[in-house]
Short mmCIF file of C-alpha atoms and ligand atoms in Angstrom, two decimals:
data_model
loop_
_atom_site.label_atom_id
_atom_site.label_comp_id
_atom_site.label_asym_id
_atom_site.label_seq_id
_atom_site.Cartn_x
_atom_site.Cartn_y
_atom_site.Cartn_z
CA MET W 125 1.89 -26.49 28.59
CA SER W 126 1.10 -23.23 30.36
CA ASP W 127 -2.86 -22.66 31.24
CA THR W 128 -2.64 -18.99 30.47
CA PRO W 129 -5.13 -18.45 27.59
CA THR W 130 -2.92 -17.16 24.46
CA PHE W 131 -3.99 -14.29 21.95
CA SER W 132 -4.13 -14.56 18.39
CA ALA W 133 -4.04 -11.31 15.98
CA PRO W 134 -7.76 -9.85 15.43
CA ILE W 135 -9.83 -11.66 12.86
CA GLY W 136 -9.20 -9.79 9.66
CA THR W 137 -5.94 -8.69 10.58
CA ARG W 138 -2.26 -10.38 10.34
CA ASP W 139 1.17 -10.40 11.35
CA VAL W 140 4.02 -9.93 8.77
CA ILE W 141 7.20 -11.86 9.93
CA GLY W 142 10.66 -12.49 8.23
CA PRO W 143 11.22 -13.77 5.40
CA GLU W 144 7.55 -12.57 4.22
CA SER W 145 8.51 -9.06 5.53
CA ALA W 146 11.50 -8.53 3.28
CA GLN W 147 9.03 -8.33 0.33
CA TRP W 148 7.20 -5.45 2.09
CA GLU W 149 10.45 -3.72 3.24
CA GLY W 150 11.55 -4.11 -0.51
CA LEU W 151 8.24 -2.96 -1.81
CA VAL W 152 7.95 0.18 0.24
CA SER W 153 11.64 1.23 -0.49
CA LEU W 154 10.98 0.77 -4.27
CA PHE W 155 7.64 3.09 -3.89
CA ALA W 156 9.57 5.54 -1.62
CA THR W 157 12.11 5.44 -4.62
CA LEU W 158 9.68 6.29 -7.38
CA ALA W 159 7.76 8.62 -5.48
CA HIS W 160 11.22 10.89 -4.54
CA ARG W 161 11.77 10.81 -8.63
CA TYR W 162 8.33 12.05 -8.98
CA GLY W 163 8.84 14.84 -6.53
CA PHE W 164 7.00 13.51 -3.59
CA SER W 165 7.95 13.68 -0.38
CA LEU W 166 6.99 11.66 2.72
CA ILE W 167 3.90 12.74 5.05
CA LEU W 168 3.38 11.06 8.57
CA SER W 169 -0.10 11.79 10.25
CA PRO W 170 -1.81 10.28 13.04
CA LEU W 171 -3.42 6.85 12.49
CA PHE W 172 -6.55 8.76 14.26
CA GLU W 173 -8.57 11.80 13.55
CA ASP W 174 -11.67 13.75 14.77
CA VAL W 175 -14.31 11.58 13.34
CA GLY W 176 -15.63 14.37 11.43
CA VAL W 177 -12.45 14.68 9.13
CA PHE W 178 -13.93 11.31 7.65
CA HIS W 179 -17.44 11.95 7.80
CA ARG W 180 -16.82 15.32 5.74
CA GLY W 181 -14.23 13.93 3.82
CA ILE W 182 -15.29 10.46 2.58
CA GLY W 183 -18.87 11.39 3.35
CA GLU W 184 -20.98 10.29 6.07
CA GLU W 185 -23.21 8.13 4.07
CA SER W 186 -20.66 6.12 2.12
CA GLU W 187 -20.59 2.65 2.89
CA VAL W 188 -17.01 2.68 4.62
CA ALA W 189 -18.05 5.61 7.02
CA SER W 190 -21.29 4.37 7.59
CA LYS W 191 -20.66 0.73 8.30
CA GLU W 192 -16.87 0.03 8.32
CA MET W 193 -15.16 2.80 10.48
CA TYR W 194 -13.68 2.01 13.66
CA VAL W 195 -15.11 4.96 15.99
CA PHE W 196 -14.29 5.27 19.61
CA GLU W 197 -14.35 8.06 22.34
CA ASP W 198 -11.14 8.71 23.98
CA ARG W 199 -10.99 9.27 27.86
CA SER W 200 -11.91 12.85 27.26
CA GLY W 201 -14.89 11.99 25.72
CA ARG W 202 -13.57 13.31 22.09
CA ARG W 203 -15.17 11.24 18.85
CA LEU W 204 -12.13 10.02 16.70
CA ALA W 205 -11.98 7.22 13.99
CA LEU W 206 -9.05 4.82 12.89
CA ARG W 207 -8.47 6.40 9.37
CA PRO W 208 -9.99 4.14 6.78
CA GLU W 209 -7.92 5.77 4.32
CA GLY W 210 -5.05 8.24 3.94
CA THR W 211 -6.45 10.94 1.88
CA ALA W 212 -8.61 12.69 4.06
CA SER W 213 -5.87 13.11 6.79
CA VAL W 214 -3.39 14.15 4.24
CA VAL W 215 -5.95 17.21 3.02
CA ARG W 216 -6.57 17.83 6.96
CA ALA W 217 -2.80 18.18 7.53
CA PHE W 218 -2.56 20.51 4.44
CA VAL W 219 -5.36 22.62 5.57
CA GLN W 220 -4.09 23.01 8.55
CA HIS W 221 -0.14 23.92 8.01
CA HIS W 222 -0.82 25.82 4.84
CA PRO W 223 2.60 24.41 2.92
CA LEU W 224 3.59 25.69 -0.46
CA THR W 225 1.69 24.54 -3.58
CA PRO W 226 2.22 22.43 -5.34
CA PHE W 227 2.31 19.89 -2.38
CA LYS W 228 3.09 16.53 -3.35
CA ALA W 229 3.16 14.11 -0.41
CA TRP W 230 3.62 10.17 -0.37
CA TYR W 231 2.73 7.69 2.21
CA ILE W 232 2.79 4.24 3.73
CA THR W 233 -0.01 3.59 6.13
CA PRO W 234 -2.01 0.97 7.62
CA ALA W 235 -5.98 1.62 7.18
CA PHE W 236 -8.82 0.23 9.34
CA ARG W 237 -12.00 -0.86 7.74
CA TYR W 238 -14.66 -3.06 9.85
CA GLU W 239 -15.20 -5.65 6.38
CA ARG W 240 -16.11 -9.33 6.08
CA PRO W 241 -12.67 -10.63 6.11
CA GLN W 242 -11.73 -12.89 3.05
CA ALA W 243 -8.76 -13.59 0.69
CA GLY W 244 -7.25 -9.99 -0.29
CA ARG W 245 -9.66 -8.03 2.16
CA TYR W 246 -8.65 -7.01 5.67
CA ARG W 247 -9.91 -5.00 8.75
CA GLN W 248 -6.48 -3.82 8.81
CA HIS W 249 -4.57 -3.36 5.25
CA HIS W 250 -1.74 -1.18 4.40
CA GLN W 251 -1.61 1.27 1.59
CA VAL W 252 1.10 3.05 -0.21
CA GLY W 253 0.04 6.32 -2.04
CA VAL W 254 0.58 9.79 -3.20
CA GLU W 255 -1.37 12.95 -2.91
CA ALA W 256 -0.68 16.14 -5.20
CA LEU W 257 -2.55 19.52 -3.82
CA GLY W 258 -2.81 22.81 -5.37
CA THR W 259 -3.18 22.63 -9.26
CA ASP W 260 -5.74 21.11 -11.54
CA ASP W 261 -3.52 21.03 -14.55
CA PRO W 262 -4.12 17.55 -16.21
CA ALA W 263 -0.31 17.06 -16.24
CA VAL W 264 -0.53 16.12 -12.54
CA ASP W 265 -3.21 13.78 -13.11
CA VAL W 266 -0.85 11.79 -15.74
CA GLU W 267 2.10 12.23 -13.40
CA VAL W 268 -0.06 10.46 -10.63
CA ILE W 269 -1.51 7.52 -12.79
CA SER W 270 1.91 7.16 -14.24
CA LEU W 271 3.69 6.88 -11.33
CA ALA W 272 1.26 4.23 -10.23
CA ALA W 273 1.31 2.36 -13.42
CA ARG W 274 5.52 2.55 -13.48
CA PHE W 275 5.49 0.98 -9.96
CA TYR W 276 3.46 -1.55 -10.84
CA GLY W 277 5.83 -2.38 -13.69
CA ALA W 278 8.69 -2.29 -11.55
CA LEU W 279 6.86 -4.78 -9.31
CA GLY W 280 6.98 -7.19 -12.48
CA LEU W 281 3.17 -7.09 -12.89
CA ARG W 282 2.18 -7.51 -16.39
CA ARG W 283 -1.59 -8.53 -15.95
CA VAL W 284 -2.74 -4.85 -14.87
CA ARG W 285 -5.32 -2.86 -16.62
CA LEU W 286 -5.92 0.66 -15.94
CA LEU W 287 -9.83 1.74 -15.73
CA ILE W 288 -10.50 5.42 -16.12
CA ASN W 289 -13.64 7.54 -15.86
CA SER W 290 -14.63 11.25 -14.96
CA MET W 291 -17.08 12.29 -12.30
CA GLY W 292 -17.54 15.82 -13.78
CA HIS W 293 -17.90 18.57 -11.28
CA ASP W 294 -20.54 19.57 -8.67
CA GLU W 295 -22.72 20.85 -11.33
CA CYS W 296 -22.29 18.56 -14.23
CA ARG W 297 -22.26 15.62 -11.81
CA SER W 298 -25.58 16.53 -10.45
CA ALA W 299 -27.47 17.30 -13.84
CA TYR W 300 -26.46 13.90 -14.78
CA VAL W 301 -27.65 12.25 -11.22
CA ASN W 302 -31.13 14.05 -11.74
CA ARG W 303 -30.95 12.02 -15.30
CA LEU W 304 -30.13 8.95 -13.83
CA GLY W 305 -32.87 9.21 -11.17
CA GLU W 306 -35.52 9.75 -13.70
CA TYR W 307 -34.01 6.59 -15.77
CA LEU W 308 -33.91 4.65 -12.68
CA ALA W 309 -37.37 5.27 -11.73
CA SER W 310 -38.90 4.08 -14.54
CA HIS W 311 -36.60 0.66 -14.15
CA VAL W 312 -37.33 0.16 -10.18
CA ALA W 313 -38.86 -3.45 -10.73
CA ASP W 314 -35.60 -4.75 -12.79
CA LEU W 315 -33.33 -3.72 -9.96
CA CYS W 316 -31.38 -5.92 -7.81
CA ASP W 317 -33.44 -6.88 -4.34
CA GLU W 318 -30.98 -4.51 -2.03
CA HIS W 319 -31.24 -1.31 -4.59
CA ARG W 320 -34.94 -1.72 -5.54
CA GLU W 321 -35.34 -0.63 -1.94
CA VAL W 322 -32.63 2.19 -1.46
CA TRP W 323 -31.90 3.31 -5.26
CA SER W 324 -33.17 6.85 -4.63
CA LYS W 325 -30.89 7.60 -1.75
CA ASN W 326 -27.46 7.72 -3.70
CA PRO W 327 -28.66 6.73 -7.36
CA LEU W 328 -24.72 6.88 -8.65
CA ARG W 329 -23.80 3.92 -5.84
CA LEU W 330 -26.05 1.70 -8.48
CA LEU W 331 -23.51 2.00 -11.30
CA ASP W 332 -21.22 0.50 -8.75
CA CYS W 333 -23.60 -2.64 -8.20
CA LYS W 334 -22.37 -5.86 -9.20
CA LYS W 335 -25.76 -7.84 -9.33
CA ASP W 336 -26.68 -8.95 -12.79
CA ALA W 337 -30.17 -7.26 -12.38
CA CYS W 338 -28.57 -3.71 -11.63
CA VAL W 339 -25.81 -4.29 -14.31
CA ALA W 340 -28.25 -5.16 -16.86
CA VAL W 341 -30.25 -1.85 -16.27
CA THR W 342 -27.46 0.78 -15.66
CA SER W 343 -25.77 -0.51 -18.71
CA GLU W 344 -28.96 0.69 -20.78
CA GLY W 345 -28.79 4.05 -19.18
CA PRO W 346 -27.17 7.33 -19.38
CA MET W 347 -23.57 7.35 -18.79
CA LEU W 348 -21.74 9.91 -16.56
CA ILE W 349 -18.96 10.48 -19.27
CA ASP W 350 -21.67 11.43 -21.98
CA HIS W 351 -23.32 14.20 -19.64
CA VAL W 352 -19.97 16.04 -18.05
CA CYS W 353 -19.63 19.46 -19.14
CA GLU W 354 -17.52 20.95 -21.80
CA ASP W 355 -14.59 22.01 -19.42
CA CYS W 356 -14.47 18.61 -17.60
CA ARG W 357 -14.48 16.37 -20.91
CA THR W 358 -11.67 18.62 -22.20
CA HIS W 359 -9.78 17.79 -19.02
CA PHE W 360 -10.60 14.01 -19.37
CA VAL W 361 -9.51 14.29 -23.13
CA ALA W 362 -6.00 16.05 -21.91
CA VAL W 363 -5.55 13.27 -19.28
CA THR W 364 -6.00 10.23 -21.46
CA GLU W 365 -3.77 11.98 -24.12
CA GLY W 366 -1.05 12.66 -21.73
CA LEU W 367 -1.29 8.98 -20.60
CA ALA W 368 -1.19 7.90 -24.23
CA ALA W 369 1.68 10.32 -24.92
CA ILE W 370 4.01 8.05 -22.54
CA GLY W 371 2.65 5.00 -23.36
CA VAL W 372 0.41 4.38 -20.28
CA GLU W 373 -2.64 2.16 -22.09
CA SER W 374 -5.83 3.21 -20.40
CA GLU W 375 -9.50 1.78 -20.93
CA LEU W 376 -12.60 3.92 -20.29
CA ALA W 377 -14.69 2.53 -17.74
CA PRO W 378 -18.28 4.57 -17.77
CA ARG W 379 -19.71 2.68 -14.49
CA LEU W 380 -16.37 3.24 -12.39
CA VAL W 381 -17.85 5.94 -9.56
CA ARG W 382 -15.62 4.50 -6.78
CA GLY W 383 -16.77 4.70 -2.90
CA PHE W 384 -16.23 7.97 -1.51
CA ASP W 385 -17.94 11.16 -2.01
CA TYR W 386 -15.04 13.53 -2.27
CA TYR W 387 -14.42 12.49 -6.02
CA THR W 388 -14.62 14.77 -8.77
CA ARG W 389 -13.34 14.57 -12.48
CA THR W 390 -10.54 12.15 -13.25
CA THR W 391 -11.21 8.92 -11.48
CA PHE W 392 -9.27 5.49 -11.86
CA GLU W 393 -8.55 2.03 -10.67
CA PHE W 394 -6.00 -0.41 -11.51
CA VAL W 395 -7.21 -4.02 -11.81
CA SER W 396 -5.10 -7.31 -11.87
CA ASP W 397 -6.40 -9.81 -14.17
CA ALA W 398 -4.56 -12.34 -12.28
CA LEU W 399 -6.97 -12.11 -9.07
CA GLY W 400 -10.27 -12.87 -8.63
CA THR W 401 -13.24 -10.05 -8.89
CA ALA W 402 -13.68 -9.72 -5.36
CA GLN W 403 -10.13 -8.29 -4.63
CA ASN W 404 -8.64 -7.47 -8.17
CA ALA W 405 -8.54 -3.75 -7.45
CA ILE W 406 -4.88 -3.40 -6.79
CA GLY W 407 -5.18 0.79 -6.68
CA GLY W 408 -7.60 3.61 -7.11
CA GLY W 409 -7.64 7.15 -6.91
CA GLY W 410 -8.74 10.26 -8.68
CA ARG W 411 -8.99 14.00 -8.00
CA TYR W 412 -11.15 15.73 -4.98
CA ASP W 413 -11.06 19.22 -5.98
CA LYS W 414 -13.67 20.05 -3.26
CA LEU W 415 -12.06 18.30 -0.37
CA ALA W 416 -9.95 21.08 1.15
CA GLU W 417 -12.76 23.36 1.09
CA GLN W 418 -15.30 20.77 2.79
CA LEU W 419 -12.36 20.37 5.51
CA GLY W 420 -12.50 24.35 6.02
CA GLY W 421 -9.31 25.03 3.80
CA ASP W 422 -9.08 27.49 0.71
CA PRO W 423 -10.60 26.14 -2.34
CA THR W 424 -7.70 23.64 -3.82
CA SER W 425 -7.57 20.92 -6.25
CA GLY W 426 -5.90 17.74 -5.69
CA ILE W 427 -5.20 14.13 -6.72
CA GLY W 428 -3.92 11.08 -5.82
CA PHE W 429 -4.20 7.25 -5.14
CA GLY W 430 -3.90 4.59 -2.96
CA SER W 431 -2.59 0.91 -3.50
CA GLY W 432 -2.97 -1.99 -1.17
CA VAL W 433 0.18 -3.67 -0.42
CA GLU W 434 -1.46 -7.06 0.67
CA ARG W 435 -2.92 -7.05 -3.06
CA LEU W 436 0.17 -6.12 -4.90
CA LEU W 437 2.01 -9.00 -3.20
CA LEU W 438 -0.99 -11.20 -3.89
CA ALA W 439 -0.95 -10.22 -7.58
CA ARG W 440 2.96 -10.77 -7.69
CA ALA W 441 2.12 -14.38 -6.36
CA ALA W 442 -0.91 -14.84 -8.72
CA GLU W 443 1.25 -14.11 -11.74
CA GLY W 444 3.96 -16.37 -10.64
CA ILE W 445 6.62 -13.79 -10.04
CA GLU W 446 9.40 -15.21 -7.82
CA THR W 447 12.02 -12.41 -8.21
CA PRO W 448 12.38 -11.29 -4.82
CA LEU W 449 11.67 -7.27 -4.01
CA LEU W 450 14.66 -7.47 -1.42
CA GLU W 451 17.20 -10.01 -0.64
CA ARG W 452 17.85 -9.99 3.19
CA GLY W 453 20.99 -12.74 3.30
CA LEU W 454 23.46 -12.79 6.17
CA ASP W 455 26.97 -12.43 5.28
CA VAL W 456 28.47 -13.72 8.30
CA PHE W 457 27.71 -16.09 11.14
CA VAL W 458 29.93 -16.09 14.06
CA VAL W 459 30.36 -19.46 15.99
CA ASP W 460 32.27 -18.87 19.38
CA THR W 461 33.34 -21.65 21.85
CA THR W 462 36.11 -19.70 23.44
CA GLY W 463 33.51 -17.63 26.14
CA HIS W 464 35.64 -14.75 26.04
CA ASP W 465 34.82 -11.32 24.61
CA ARG W 466 36.25 -11.98 21.16
CA ALA W 467 33.15 -12.92 19.41
CA THR W 468 31.53 -9.79 20.69
CA VAL W 469 34.29 -7.57 19.78
CA LEU W 470 34.70 -9.47 16.45
CA VAL W 471 30.77 -9.29 15.52
CA ASP W 472 30.84 -5.26 16.49
CA THR W 473 33.90 -4.66 14.51
CA LEU W 474 32.56 -6.50 11.14
CA ARG W 475 29.21 -4.75 11.54
CA GLY W 476 31.04 -1.55 11.80
CA ALA W 477 32.80 -2.44 8.61
CA GLY W 478 29.26 -3.05 7.04
CA PHE W 479 28.91 -6.71 7.03
CA SER W 480 25.51 -8.12 8.15
CA VAL W 481 26.43 -10.36 11.03
CA ASP W 482 24.54 -12.60 13.35
CA ARG W 483 26.17 -15.06 16.16
CA ALA W 484 25.39 -17.92 18.40
CA TYR W 485 24.44 -17.30 22.25
CA ASP W 486 24.40 -19.22 25.25
CA GLN W 487 27.67 -20.83 25.07
CA ARG W 488 26.53 -24.02 23.13
CA SER W 489 28.43 -26.81 21.84
CA MET W 490 30.55 -26.41 18.42
CA LYS W 491 28.04 -28.55 17.16
CA ALA W 492 25.07 -26.83 18.07
CA GLN W 493 26.39 -23.64 16.90
CA MET W 494 27.33 -24.83 13.45
CA LYS W 495 23.79 -26.10 13.09
CA VAL W 496 22.21 -22.59 13.91
CA ALA W 497 25.01 -21.23 11.52
CA ASP W 498 23.63 -23.67 8.47
CA ARG W 499 20.07 -22.48 9.36
CA SER W 500 20.81 -18.70 9.17
CA GLY W 501 21.50 -18.51 5.51
CA ALA W 502 24.60 -16.75 6.08
CA ALA W 503 27.16 -16.79 3.21
CA LEU W 504 30.18 -17.61 5.51
CA ALA W 505 30.79 -19.20 9.15
CA LEU W 506 33.68 -17.51 11.47
CA ILE W 507 34.94 -19.99 13.75
CA LEU W 508 36.61 -18.80 16.93
CA GLY W 509 37.54 -22.12 19.02
CA PRO W 510 40.56 -22.29 21.49
CA ARG W 511 42.80 -23.40 18.58
CA GLU W 512 42.12 -20.35 16.91
CA ASP W 513 42.17 -18.46 20.05
CA GLU W 514 45.79 -19.31 20.79
CA VAL W 515 47.35 -18.72 17.45
CA GLY W 516 45.54 -15.60 16.72
CA GLU W 517 43.48 -16.78 13.88
CA ILE W 518 39.91 -17.19 12.68
CA SER W 519 38.46 -19.99 10.42
CA ILE W 520 36.12 -19.24 7.65
CA ARG W 521 33.97 -21.80 6.79
CA ASP W 522 32.16 -21.59 3.32
CA LEU W 523 28.20 -22.55 4.33
CA ARG W 524 26.92 -22.16 0.71
CA GLY W 525 29.67 -24.20 -1.54
CA GLU W 526 31.67 -26.58 -0.99
CA GLY W 527 32.08 -26.29 2.94
CA GLY W 528 35.66 -25.44 2.45
CA GLN W 529 37.82 -24.27 5.52
CA GLN W 530 40.52 -21.70 5.71
CA ASN W 531 42.08 -19.78 8.51
CA VAL W 532 43.40 -16.22 8.41
CA THR W 533 44.49 -13.55 11.02
CA LEU W 534 42.63 -10.84 12.30
CA THR W 535 44.28 -8.37 10.30
CA ASP W 536 43.51 -9.85 6.83
CA LEU W 537 39.92 -10.69 7.82
CA VAL W 538 38.19 -7.83 6.52
CA ALA W 539 40.00 -7.97 3.39
CA GLU W 540 39.52 -11.68 2.76
CA LEU W 541 35.57 -11.50 3.74
CA THR W 542 35.26 -8.44 1.10
CA ARG W 543 37.29 -10.62 -1.41
CA ARG W 544 34.92 -13.68 -1.03
CA LEU W 545 31.81 -11.98 -0.47
CA SER W 546 32.05 -10.25 -3.85
CA GLN W 547 32.87 -13.40 -5.60
P1 HAM G 778 -9.64 2.45 -1.95
O1 HAM G 778 -9.96 2.34 -3.46
O2 HAM G 778 -10.60 2.55 -1.07
O3 HAM G 778 -9.24 4.14 -2.08
O4 HAM G 778 -8.36 1.53 -1.81
C1 HAM G 778 -6.86 1.73 -2.18
C2 HAM G 778 -6.55 0.46 -2.31
O5 HAM G 778 -6.74 -0.06 -1.19
C3 HAM G 778 -7.28 -0.40 -3.41
O6 HAM G 778 -7.36 -0.05 -4.49
C4 HAM G 778 -7.10 -1.90 -2.55
O7 HAM G 778 -5.90 -2.14 -3.20
C5 HAM G 778 -6.66 -1.70 -1.19
N1 HAM G 778 -7.82 -1.84 -0.13
C6 HAM G 778 -8.82 -1.13 -0.01
N2 HAM G 778 -9.58 -1.94 1.10
C7 HAM G 778 -8.72 -3.10 1.38
C8 HAM G 778 -8.90 -4.14 2.17
N3 HAM G 778 -10.06 -4.18 2.97
N4 HAM G 778 -8.07 -5.13 2.38
C9 HAM G 778 -7.02 -4.90 1.49
N5 HAM G 778 -6.77 -4.03 0.68
C10 HAM G 778 -7.71 -2.92 0.72
C11 HAM G 778 -8.40 4.95 -1.09
O8 HAM G 778 -8.51 4.46 -0.09
C12 HAM G 778 -8.27 6.39 -1.56
N6 HAM G 778 -7.77 7.26 -0.09
C13 HAM G 778 -7.19 6.41 -2.69
C14 HAM G 778 -7.10 7.80 -3.08
C15 HAM G 778 -6.03 8.40 -3.04
N7 HAM G 778 -7.95 8.46 -3.66
C16 HAM G 778 -7.23 9.76 -3.83
N8 HAM G 778 -5.87 9.65 -3.22
#
C-alpha cells in the first residue's frame, strides 16, 4: 500500500460513474428531446460570473446569495461566484447578446450552494431547466410549466403535485408586504425563535418558514393571492385555466414564495410525495419580469424552471420505477490470443459498422479474457484464436443465452452479427 494520502470528492459532492451515469445520460437526452419539441435551444454559459450578476439577480439578502454562494477572487482581483442557479446567467447572456425574442433556451448545469449536505441536498447539484424571455403571454407560462409536467410523466413519475401561486408585480406585492408586516407586528410573540427577531427585514420569508409557530401565525394572516392587482389576477387565472385545458392539474399554494428575489407573478413548484419534505421539491420556477432590467437590459419579461437531476432520480427510486432511462449494453466483446493486429482491425471495422464493441488487452490467456467478456455484459463474444486465424474465420459465442458457438468467415461476419443482435 502506498503512503501517499488519498483524496475524496469534497463534502456534499459526489462522483457519478457507470452504470448509474447511463441514467443521467438518458434523463438529459429525454429533456433535450422534449425541450427541442417545445422550441428551446441549448445555451452554454460560464459556470462562474461576476458576483454582481447573482447579487442583483437573486438578491444580495437572499439565503442563497448571503450564506451559500461560493465567492472568490481570481488572480486579477475580480470578485466572481460559482453559479448557485442557472437563471441569472441566462438573463445576463440575453442582455449581453440581444438575441431575437422570444428567446427560448434550455440547459443542463451544475449549481453550487454551500448547504448542509443531506440526502437529496448537495453542495454541487445539477439542474436541467428552461428560460423563455420576451413575452408575458400566459400561454408561455402554460408551455413552460407543462414542459416540466410532461417531463416528469416521461420519467415515469406519478406521485408528483404542481403547486402554484402568484407573487404579483412590484406594486401590488409591496402593498401586500406592508399589510403582512402590520399583521405580523401584532403577532410577533407567537413567531418561531428565529423569526421573532428578524421578521421585519423580509416579512415575505416568513411564509416559507416550516416551523409550526410561524405556520400557525401566517396561515391566519393575509394571503398574497388575495391582494394582487386585477392584471396580475387575470394573468394568474389565464395560466391556471390554460393548464387545466391541457390536463395539467395544479393546486393553489398561497404560501409559496420561493427563495429568490427576482420572482414576479407566476411561481410554481413540483413536489414528489415519494420523498421526505426536506428534499421533496423536484423542480421549481416562475416569472421574473424585472430581471433583465436589474441586469442592465431593456425591460423584458421572462419565465423558466429548473429541476434537480439528483432529486428526480431519487424520486424515481422512491417510487420504485425500475425501467432504465437508457440501456447501455455492449454488442460484442472481442477475445484475441493471436497477438497480431487482427483484433485491432476487427474492432475498428465493427465500430465503423455501428456496433458497440469492447476488447481484452494485455494478451492474457483465453480463460482470463473470457472472464472479462462474461463480466462486460456484451451479448456476443468474438473469438480470434490460432485455429480461427489459420482458416480465416471468427468464432461467435452467445454470452447471454445457451452459450452456443458458431464459426463464420470475415465476409459474413457483419451480416451474421446484425441478424443475431436483432433477434
Ligand atoms: P431552485 O428551486 O432553487 O430554483 O432550484 C431548482 C431545483 O434544483 C429544486 O427544485 C431542486 O430540485 C434542485 N435543487 C436545489 N438545490 C439543491 C441542492 N442543494 N441539492 C440538490 N438539488 C437541489 C432555481 O434554481 C431557479 N433558477 C429555477 C428557475 C428557473 N426559476 C426561473 N427559472
